[in-house]
Amino acid sequence: TIIDRFEVQAERRGEHLALVGPTAALTFAEVDDQAGRAAGSLLGLVGSGSEPVALLFDHDVHLVVAILATMKAGRPVVVLDP
């Protein structure tokens, strides 16, 4: 899966930059950590299921983290363009 592939890269290249945006730059390890914590929060809020999660973010590193988090939580993702 995409998540499995990303986690392999996070293990291999943890301290390398993964995302650079206008407001933040994150390493692979930071992205994986933030996505994992956000996935846990998402599951705590809405539980598991098959309903899609809509995301509305500016185009920045936080959007990518939110997409990965939603996928880690096992939910379909719908990205809305602001």
CSV table of C-alpha atoms in Angstrom, one decimal:
chain,number,residue,atom,x,y,z
A,1,THR,CA,0.0,0.0,0.0
A,2,ILE,CA,1.0,3.6,-0.2
A,3,ILE,CA,1.2,3.7,3.6
A,4,ASP,CA,3.5,0.7,3.7
A,5,ARG,CA,5.8,2.2,1.1
A,6,PHE,CA,5.9,5.5,2.9
A,7,GLU,CA,6.8,3.8,6.2
A,8,VAL,CA,9.6,2.0,4.5
A,9,GLN,CA,11.0,5.3,3.3
A,10,ALA,CA,10.5,6.9,6.7
A,11,GLU,CA,12.6,4.1,8.2
A,12,ARG,CA,15.3,4.3,5.5
A,13,ARG,CA,15.4,8.1,5.2
A,14,GLY,CA,14.0,9.3,8.5
A,15,GLU,CA,16.1,12.5,8.8
A,16,HIS,CA,15.9,13.5,5.2
A,17,LEU,CA,13.5,16.2,4.1
A,18,ALA,CA,10.3,14.7,2.8
A,19,LEU,CA,8.1,17.8,2.4
A,20,VAL,CA,8.9,21.5,1.9
A,21,GLY,CA,6.2,24.1,1.8
A,22,PRO,CA,5.7,27.8,2.3
A,23,THR,CA,5.0,27.3,6.1
A,24,ALA,CA,7.0,24.2,7.1
A,25,ALA,CA,9.5,21.6,6.1
A,26,LEU,CA,9.2,18.1,7.5
A,27,THR,CA,11.5,15.0,7.5
A,28,PHE,CA,10.2,11.6,6.6
A,29,ALA,CA,10.2,10.7,10.3
A,30,GLU,CA,8.3,13.8,11.3
A,31,VAL,CA,5.7,13.2,8.5
A,32,ASP,CA,5.3,9.6,9.7
A,33,ASP,CA,5.0,10.6,13.3
A,34,GLN,CA,2.5,13.4,12.7
A,35,ALA,CA,0.4,11.2,10.4
A,36,GLY,CA,0.4,8.4,12.9
A,37,ARG,CA,-0.8,10.7,15.7
A,38,ALA,CA,-3.4,12.3,13.5
A,39,ALA,CA,-4.7,8.9,12.4
A,40,GLY,CA,-5.1,7.9,16.1
A,41,SER,CA,-7.0,11.1,16.8
A,42,LEU,CA,-9.2,10.6,13.7
A,43,LEU,CA,-10.1,7.0,14.8
A,44,GLY,CA,-10.8,8.3,18.3
A,45,LEU,CA,-13.2,10.9,16.9
A,46,VAL,CA,-15.1,9.0,14.2
A,47,GLY,CA,-14.0,5.4,14.7
A,48,SER,CA,-13.3,2.9,11.9
A,49,GLY,CA,-15.6,2.6,9.0
A,50,SER,CA,-15.8,3.1,5.3
A,51,GLU,CA,-17.3,6.6,5.1
A,52,PRO,CA,-14.9,9.1,3.4
A,53,VAL,CA,-13.2,11.9,5.2
A,54,ALA,CA,-13.2,15.2,3.5
A,55,LEU,CA,-10.1,17.4,3.9
A,56,LEU,CA,-10.0,21.1,3.3
A,57,PHE,CA,-6.4,22.5,3.6
A,58,ASP,CA,-4.3,25.1,1.7
A,59,HIS,CA,-1.8,23.4,-0.5
A,60,ASP,CA,0.9,22.8,2.0
A,61,VAL,CA,2.8,20.1,3.9
A,62,HIS,CA,-0.1,19.7,6.3
A,63,LEU,CA,-2.4,18.6,3.5
A,64,VAL,CA,-0.1,15.7,2.7
A,65,VAL,CA,0.1,14.8,6.4
A,66,ALA,CA,-3.7,14.8,6.6
A,67,ILE,CA,-4.0,12.6,3.6
A,68,LEU,CA,-1.5,10.1,5.0
A,69,ALA,CA,-3.2,10.2,8.4
A,70,THR,CA,-6.6,9.5,6.8
A,71,MET,CA,-5.2,6.6,4.8
A,72,LYS,CA,-3.5,5.2,8.0
A,73,ALA,CA,-6.9,5.3,9.7
A,74,GLY,CA,-8.2,3.2,6.9
A,75,ARG,CA,-10.7,5.7,5.6
A,76,PRO,CA,-11.2,6.9,2.1
A,77,VAL,CA,-10.0,10.5,1.4
A,78,VAL,CA,-11.8,13.3,-0.4
A,79,VAL,CA,-9.6,16.4,-0.9
A,80,LEU,CA,-11.5,19.6,-1.3
A,81,ASP,CA,-9.9,22.5,-3.1
A,82,PRO,CA,-10.1,25.7,-1.0
